[in-house]
XYZ file of N, CA and C in Angstrom:
513
model
N 9.693 9.951 1.585
C 9.823 8.539 2.368
C 10.151 8.567 3.751
N 9.564 7.705 4.620
C 9.579 7.579 5.754
C 10.841 7.070 6.361
N 11.349 7.470 7.364
C 12.740 6.860 7.729
C 12.464 5.608 8.332
N 11.454 5.155 8.998
C 11.469 3.804 9.655
C 11.468 2.859 8.695
N 12.160 1.910 8.858
C 12.067 0.621 7.965
C 10.890 -0.192 8.232
N 10.254 -0.312 7.166
C 9.162 -1.435 7.209
C 9.463 -2.811 6.564
N 9.361 -3.859 7.493
C 10.091 -5.131 7.197
C 8.886 -6.312 6.666
N 9.224 -6.779 5.682
C 8.265 -7.872 5.160
C 8.286 -9.033 6.272
N 9.455 -9.177 6.952
C 9.494 -10.169 8.045
C 8.670 -10.052 8.977
N 8.683 -8.952 9.603
C 7.478 -8.521 10.544
C 6.272 -8.466 10.076
N 5.979 -8.128 8.833
C 4.483 -8.420 8.102
C 4.186 -9.905 8.262
N 5.098 -10.936 8.003
C 4.708 -12.326 8.498
C 4.372 -12.813 9.560
N 4.790 -12.025 10.674
C 4.763 -12.511 12.170
C 3.419 -11.799 12.423
N 3.230 -10.232 12.091
C 2.229 -9.685 12.856
C 0.981 -9.193 11.946
N 1.058 -9.392 10.524
C 0.454 -8.838 9.511
C 0.104 -7.144 9.711
N 1.283 -6.555 10.149
C 1.355 -5.137 9.993
C 2.572 -4.875 9.227
N 2.474 -3.600 8.747
C 3.501 -2.967 8.009
C 3.808 -1.795 8.723
N 4.824 -1.924 9.890
C 4.939 -0.924 10.577
C 3.699 -0.347 11.393
N 3.202 0.697 11.245
C 2.133 1.115 12.008
C 0.863 0.841 11.138
N 0.795 0.405 10.063
C -0.302 0.227 9.289
C -0.802 -1.294 9.646
N -2.027 -1.350 9.871
C -2.740 -2.523 10.134
C -4.125 -2.798 9.713
N -4.710 -3.772 9.604
C -6.088 -3.959 9.009
C -6.720 -3.172 10.013
N -7.923 -2.629 9.236
C -9.179 -1.880 10.195
C -8.410 -0.137 10.066
N -7.317 0.078 9.930
C -7.093 1.570 9.520
C -7.913 2.115 8.723
N -8.142 3.520 9.003
C -9.032 4.173 7.978
C -7.959 4.865 6.874
N -8.571 5.372 5.765
C -7.802 6.064 4.616
C -7.349 7.144 5.215
N -8.143 8.147 6.013
C -7.369 9.266 6.594
C -6.186 8.869 7.335
N -6.228 7.921 8.228
C -5.047 7.477 9.072
C -3.866 7.062 8.006
N -4.159 6.356 7.040
C -3.066 6.033 6.182
C -2.421 7.087 5.442
N -3.252 7.912 4.862
C -2.682 9.272 4.286
C -1.914 9.940 5.468
N -2.225 10.107 6.502
C -1.435 10.923 7.566
C -0.143 10.329 7.683
N -0.071 9.046 7.757
C 1.280 8.438 8.028
C 2.059 8.373 6.749
N 1.572 8.218 5.718
C 2.466 7.989 4.553
C 2.223 8.960 3.330
N 1.183 9.674 3.771
C 1.174 10.874 2.445
C 0.302 10.027 1.471
N -0.035 10.909 0.247
C -0.845 10.377 -0.790
C -0.219 9.210 -1.515
N -0.983 8.142 -2.031
C -0.484 6.962 -2.590
C 0.223 7.216 -3.743
N 1.126 6.543 -4.273
C 1.597 6.442 -5.589
C 0.526 6.409 -6.481
N -0.516 5.548 -6.403
C -1.515 5.119 -7.474
C -2.889 5.028 -6.706
N -3.793 5.004 -7.383
C -5.017 4.766 -6.672
C -6.091 4.006 -7.708
N -6.936 3.131 -7.433
C -7.944 2.545 -8.218
C -9.047 2.056 -7.659
N -9.780 1.114 -8.347
C -11.076 0.601 -7.944
C -12.276 1.407 -7.780
N -12.273 2.523 -8.866
C -13.368 3.261 -8.846
C -14.310 2.602 -10.102
N -15.476 3.336 -10.115
C -16.448 2.900 -11.233
C -17.307 4.010 -11.322
N -18.325 3.931 -12.296
C -19.747 4.906 -11.952
C -20.332 4.933 -10.768
N -20.639 3.679 -10.263
C -21.308 3.644 -9.152
C -20.293 4.114 -7.594
N -19.107 3.651 -8.004
C -18.076 3.974 -6.771
C -17.012 5.080 -7.234
N -17.163 6.231 -6.853
C -16.196 7.213 -7.489
C -15.097 7.305 -6.340
N -15.151 7.034 -5.313
C -14.051 7.192 -4.480
C -13.285 5.668 -4.595
N -11.730 6.067 -4.697
C -10.850 4.942 -4.809
C -10.858 4.025 -3.817
N -11.137 2.597 -3.862
C -11.183 1.742 -2.604
C -9.560 0.950 -2.721
N -8.540 1.368 -3.778
C -7.289 0.681 -3.697
C -6.315 1.720 -3.750
N -5.444 1.601 -2.977
C -4.322 2.611 -2.924
C -2.964 1.617 -2.913
N -2.006 2.253 -3.840
C -0.920 1.800 -3.921
C 0.359 2.484 -3.419
N 1.133 2.088 -2.874
C 2.529 2.620 -2.488
C 3.670 1.568 -2.765
N 4.272 1.850 -4.015
C 5.106 1.104 -4.817
C 4.487 -0.168 -5.251
N 4.767 -1.564 -4.828
C 4.282 -2.758 -4.974
C 3.152 -3.089 -3.979
N 3.091 -2.449 -2.945
C 2.235 -2.762 -2.005
C 0.591 -1.982 -2.159
N -0.156 -2.762 -2.239
C -1.683 -2.619 -2.467
C -2.406 -2.563 -1.358
N -3.361 -1.409 -0.733
C -4.085 -1.378 0.394
C -5.450 -1.511 -0.247
N -6.249 -2.227 0.027
C -7.865 -2.286 -0.184
C -8.552 -1.919 0.898
N -9.910 -1.212 0.678
C -10.555 -0.459 1.724
C -12.124 -1.154 1.531
N -12.528 -1.338 2.550
C -14.152 -1.807 2.508
C -14.777 -0.626 2.011
N -15.931 -0.779 1.062
C -16.482 0.596 0.725
C -17.560 0.841 1.706
N -17.771 0.043 2.804
C -18.724 0.522 3.713
C -18.417 1.264 4.708
N -17.149 0.968 5.229
C -16.436 1.428 6.463
C -15.127 2.234 6.139
N -14.640 2.124 5.004
C -13.617 2.764 4.358
C -12.396 2.384 5.268
N -12.291 1.248 5.737
C -11.383 0.676 6.726
C -10.556 -0.301 6.001
N -9.308 -0.333 6.275
C -8.395 -1.237 5.433
C -8.770 -2.541 5.674
N -8.849 -3.403 4.645
C -9.577 -4.711 5.031
C -8.481 -5.714 4.109
N -7.530 -5.483 3.251
C -6.533 -6.123 2.435
C -5.322 -5.385 2.352
N -4.249 -6.122 2.765
C -2.903 -5.739 2.274
C -2.326 -6.660 1.338
N -1.813 -6.441 0.233
C -1.557 -6.964 -0.788
C -0.180 -6.838 -1.437
N 0.492 -7.850 -1.779
C 1.724 -7.658 -2.787
C 1.512 -8.770 -3.863
N 1.256 -8.408 -5.139
C 1.056 -9.129 -6.323
C 2.766 -9.134 -7.068
N 2.957 -10.346 -7.551
C 4.280 -10.549 -8.228
C 3.914 -10.832 -9.687
N 3.976 -10.001 -10.652
C 3.834 -10.218 -12.134
C 5.201 -10.476 -12.673
N 6.206 -10.035 -12.163
C 7.558 -10.164 -12.559
C 8.545 -10.962 -11.418
N 9.538 -11.626 -11.802
C 10.365 -12.140 -10.507
C 11.525 -10.692 -9.986
N 10.856 -9.988 -9.308
C 11.547 -8.835 -8.673
C 11.369 -9.004 -7.232
N 12.168 -8.003 -6.620
C 12.223 -7.789 -5.341
C 11.101 -6.567 -5.023
N 10.107 -6.786 -4.185
C 9.172 -5.629 -4.032
C 9.558 -4.333 -3.353
N 8.975 -3.221 -3.913
C 9.401 -1.877 -3.421
C 8.153 -1.415 -2.597
N 8.542 -0.336 -1.974
C 7.739 0.474 -1.125
C 7.424 1.722 -1.826
N 7.867 2.006 -3.132
C 7.659 3.376 -3.528
C 8.479 4.353 -2.988
N 7.902 5.621 -3.081
C 8.537 6.521 -2.577
C 8.140 7.014 -1.042
N 7.060 6.592 -0.651
C 6.766 6.891 0.765
C 7.173 5.514 1.804
N 7.429 4.510 1.326
C 7.639 3.356 2.276
C 9.169 2.705 2.213
N 9.999 2.721 3.322
C 11.151 2.499 3.238
C 11.220 1.007 3.495
N 11.031 0.256 2.435
C 10.785 -1.409 2.766
C 12.191 -2.341 2.517
N 11.882 -3.013 3.559
C 12.856 -4.200 3.809
C 12.206 -5.488 3.376
N 12.491 -6.086 1.981
C 11.968 -7.052 1.710
C 12.132 -8.315 2.361
N 13.202 -8.355 3.153
C 13.639 -9.412 4.101
C 14.175 -10.479 2.837
N 13.673 -11.763 2.436
C 14.152 -12.651 1.628
C 13.155 -12.682 0.391
N 12.088 -11.887 0.346
C 10.914 -11.859 -0.473
C 11.210 -11.364 -2.006
N 11.066 -12.127 -2.881
C 10.909 -11.694 -4.322
C 9.882 -12.542 -4.846
N 9.558 -11.814 -6.219
C 8.504 -12.452 -6.967
C 9.148 -13.921 -7.733
N 8.367 -15.205 -7.704
C 9.157 -16.221 -8.424
C 9.477 -17.043 -7.563
N 9.875 -16.903 -6.094
C 10.565 -17.722 -5.240
C 9.713 -18.953 -5.235
N 10.732 -19.923 -5.115
C 9.797 -21.428 -5.091
C 9.487 -21.606 -3.606
N 8.488 -22.368 -3.328
C 8.021 -22.467 -2.065
C 9.017 -23.120 -1.018
N 9.874 -24.111 -1.189
C 10.724 -24.520 -0.439
C 11.835 -23.544 -0.031
N 12.140 -22.749 -0.830
C 13.022 -21.467 -0.546
C 12.483 -20.820 0.528
N 11.269 -20.179 0.408
C 10.596 -19.582 1.469
C 10.463 -20.320 2.811
N 9.689 -21.535 2.575
C 9.477 -22.329 3.723
C 10.887 -22.713 4.604
N 11.731 -22.716 3.910
C 12.909 -22.873 4.793
C 13.331 -21.817 5.662
N 12.962 -20.602 5.320
C 12.966 -19.374 6.168
C 12.200 -19.516 7.313
N 10.818 -19.782 6.945
C 9.860 -20.068 8.065
C 10.439 -20.977 9.141
N 10.880 -22.097 8.583
C 11.366 -23.115 9.776
C 12.327 -22.436 10.380
N 13.286 -21.888 9.991
C 14.412 -21.100 10.725
C 13.916 -20.395 11.769
N 12.739 -19.693 11.387
C 12.339 -18.612 12.369
C 11.235 -19.336 13.235
N 10.835 -20.614 13.186
C 10.092 -21.396 14.175
C 8.622 -20.828 14.041
N 8.382 -20.493 12.753
C 6.928 -20.053 12.334
C 5.986 -21.050 12.043
N 4.856 -21.092 12.530
C 3.949 -22.013 12.111
C 3.315 -21.713 10.588
N 3.280 -22.859 9.913
C 2.537 -22.429 8.613
C 1.861 -23.913 8.089
N 0.947 -23.654 7.309
C 0.125 -24.666 6.758
C -0.210 -24.584 5.339
N -0.351 -25.680 4.580
C -0.741 -25.684 3.260
C -2.170 -25.875 3.310
N -2.965 -24.832 2.616
C -4.397 -24.976 2.781
C -4.698 -25.277 1.357
N -6.044 -25.589 1.058
C -6.760 -25.921 -0.211
C -6.749 -24.695 -0.908
N -6.359 -24.621 -2.205
C -6.291 -23.389 -2.892
C -7.770 -23.042 -3.471
N -7.968 -21.661 -3.635
C -9.212 -21.066 -3.884
C -8.867 -20.717 -5.348
N -7.705 -20.951 -5.827
C -7.217 -20.646 -7.394
C -6.747 -21.799 -7.968
N -7.471 -22.320 -8.932
C -6.976 -23.872 -9.450
C -5.497 -23.563 -10.056
N -4.797 -24.756 -9.919
C -3.502 -24.629 -10.477
C -2.534 -23.874 -9.514
N -2.882 -23.704 -8.359
C -1.943 -22.766 -7.178
C -1.695 -23.675 -5.971
N -0.714 -23.167 -5.413
C -0.459 -23.750 -3.913
C -0.629 -22.528 -2.892
N -1.383 -22.772 -1.891
C -1.450 -21.801 -0.950
C -0.855 -22.126 0.643
N -0.254 -21.293 0.813
C 0.499 -21.431 2.407
C -0.084 -20.146 3.345
N -0.493 -20.647 4.396
C -0.625 -19.522 5.526
C 0.232 -19.641 6.628
N 0.980 -18.517 6.751
C 2.059 -18.417 7.927
C 1.601 -17.533 9.156
N 1.648 -18.146 10.366
C 1.510 -17.525 11.440
C -0.098 -17.394 11.506
N -1.022 -18.186 11.018
C -2.399 -18.132 10.896
C -2.919 -16.706 10.443
N -2.038 -15.856 9.888
C -2.591 -14.583 9.211
C -2.369 -14.130 7.735
N -1.128 -14.533 7.270
C -0.585 -14.025 6.145
C -0.736 -15.449 4.950
N -1.202 -15.126 3.833
C -1.500 -16.106 2.868
C -0.386 -15.835 1.781
N 0.259 -16.901 1.324
C 1.057 -16.902 -0.029
C 0.594 -17.714 -1.092
N 0.611 -17.312 -2.110
C 0.181 -18.014 -3.232
C 1.262 -18.340 -4.188
N 1.384 -19.695 -4.508
C 2.467 -20.021 -5.468
C 2.032 -20.599 -6.702
N 2.663 -20.559 -7.675
C 2.164 -21.221 -9.185
C 3.422 -22.406 -9.080
N 2.897 -23.585 -9.267
C 3.854 -24.734 -9.498
C 4.611 -24.582 -10.821
N 5.557 -25.045 -10.949
C 6.392 -25.294 -12.206
C 5.657 -25.831 -13.331
N 4.506 -26.749 -12.992
C 3.880 -27.411 -14.213
C 2.745 -26.456 -14.759
N 2.491 -25.258 -14.054
C 1.346 -24.567 -14.488
C 1.890 -23.433 -15.713
N 1.137 -23.350 -16.662
C 1.329 -22.377 -17.594
C 0.477 -21.038 -17.730
N -0.716 -21.145 -16.818
C -1.661 -20.082 -17.117
C -1.433 -18.764 -16.346
N -0.387 -18.614 -15.742
C -0.039 -17.517 -14.950
C 0.877 -16.749 -15.446
N 0.754 -16.207 -16.716
C 1.550 -15.254 -17.590
C 3.126 -16.046 -17.751
N 3.095 -17.153 -17.424
C 4.480 -17.924 -17.609
C 5.271 -17.977 -16.408
N 5.027 -17.250 -15.439
C 6.005 -17.130 -14.256
C 5.632 -18.313 -13.165
N 6.482 -18.841 -12.715
C 6.094 -19.768 -11.589
C 6.568 -19.189 -10.302
N 6.358 -19.923 -9.349
C 6.910 -19.654 -8.128
C 5.822 -18.505 -7.194
N 6.513 -17.702 -6.320
C 5.641 -16.972 -5.492
C 4.846 -15.805 -6.351
N 3.700 -15.728 -6.222
C 2.785 -14.565 -7.065
C 2.028 -13.766 -6.387
N 1.831 -14.037 -5.068
C 0.979 -13.290 -4.246
C 1.207 -13.503 -2.741
N 1.140 -12.239 -2.016
C 1.173 -12.287 -0.473
C 0.083 -11.466 -0.031
N -0.513 -11.852 1.011
C -1.465 -11.062 1.356
C -2.230 -11.367 2.706
N -2.611 -10.337 3.393
C -3.260 -10.393 4.868
C -4.693 -9.792 4.690
N -5.914 -10.302 5.399
C -6.963 -9.654 4.974
C -7.873 -10.015 6.229
N -9.064 -9.124 6.566
C -9.851 -9.472 7.539
C -10.361 -10.735 7.737
N -10.567 -11.338 6.674
C -10.903 -12.786 6.772
C -9.614 -13.773 7.529
N -10.073 -14.576 8.058
C -8.933 -15.262 8.818
C -7.904 -16.009 7.563
N -6.917 -16.268 8.100
C -5.675 -16.777 7.118
C -6.022 -18.072 6.541
N -7.272 -18.710 6.893
C -7.683 -19.685 6.273
C -8.562 -19.757 5.077
N -8.915 -18.439 4.875
C -10.029 -18.240 3.868
C -10.079 -19.176 2.600
N -8.750 -19.604 2.172
C -8.673 -20.303 1.036
C -9.248 -21.730 1.084
N -9.433 -22.092 2.337
C -9.832 -23.555 2.605
C -9.324 -24.192 4.024
N -9.755 -25.189 4.361
C -9.226 -25.864 5.609
C -7.643 -26.166 5.467
N -7.146 -26.315 6.499
C -5.743 -26.859 6.463
C -5.557 -28.129 5.817
N -4.836 -28.393 4.751
C -4.492 -29.666 4.277
C -3.490 -30.432 4.843
N -2.526 -29.625 5.246
C -1.250 -30.188 5.875
C -0.607 -29.273 6.687
N -0.145 -29.664 7.922
C 0.518 -28.650 8.766
C 2.013 -29.152 8.797
N 2.745 -28.167 8.658
C 4.248 -28.584 8.277
C 5.057 -27.913 9.404
């Protein structure tokens, strides 16, 4: 594990996890944090893993350039995210299942810009913070996401933060 603390609060401000940023190569990520805890995204056609996981954090690489094009946290349970053995992760206030208002209150305290955007996943609410990081919430009324409501996904990608749609509401 690296001694530097990697903060999700900074991720929301910068789309970076410490030294890790979109566009970084697999070789550079391996040099910084060593071998991933898990790998995936292979098939008969694509033998080289395009997905690396360090704890709960997923890094997805473009198959043409092998550069990082997605940083992702999926929440399948109401837990605090972990950085695995390589990342000394400070989760800030983030945990799976958080209700939107609980997290948006923190964004307001930080004076961060955020928008609710049209969701690309039916039955969800999407927010973009600081124009770069997208959060996906499942409302209380939805039952199709394995029974858990609240925060289900946080990600940054090469696509701009509004990839889910045009801003519906600036808060």
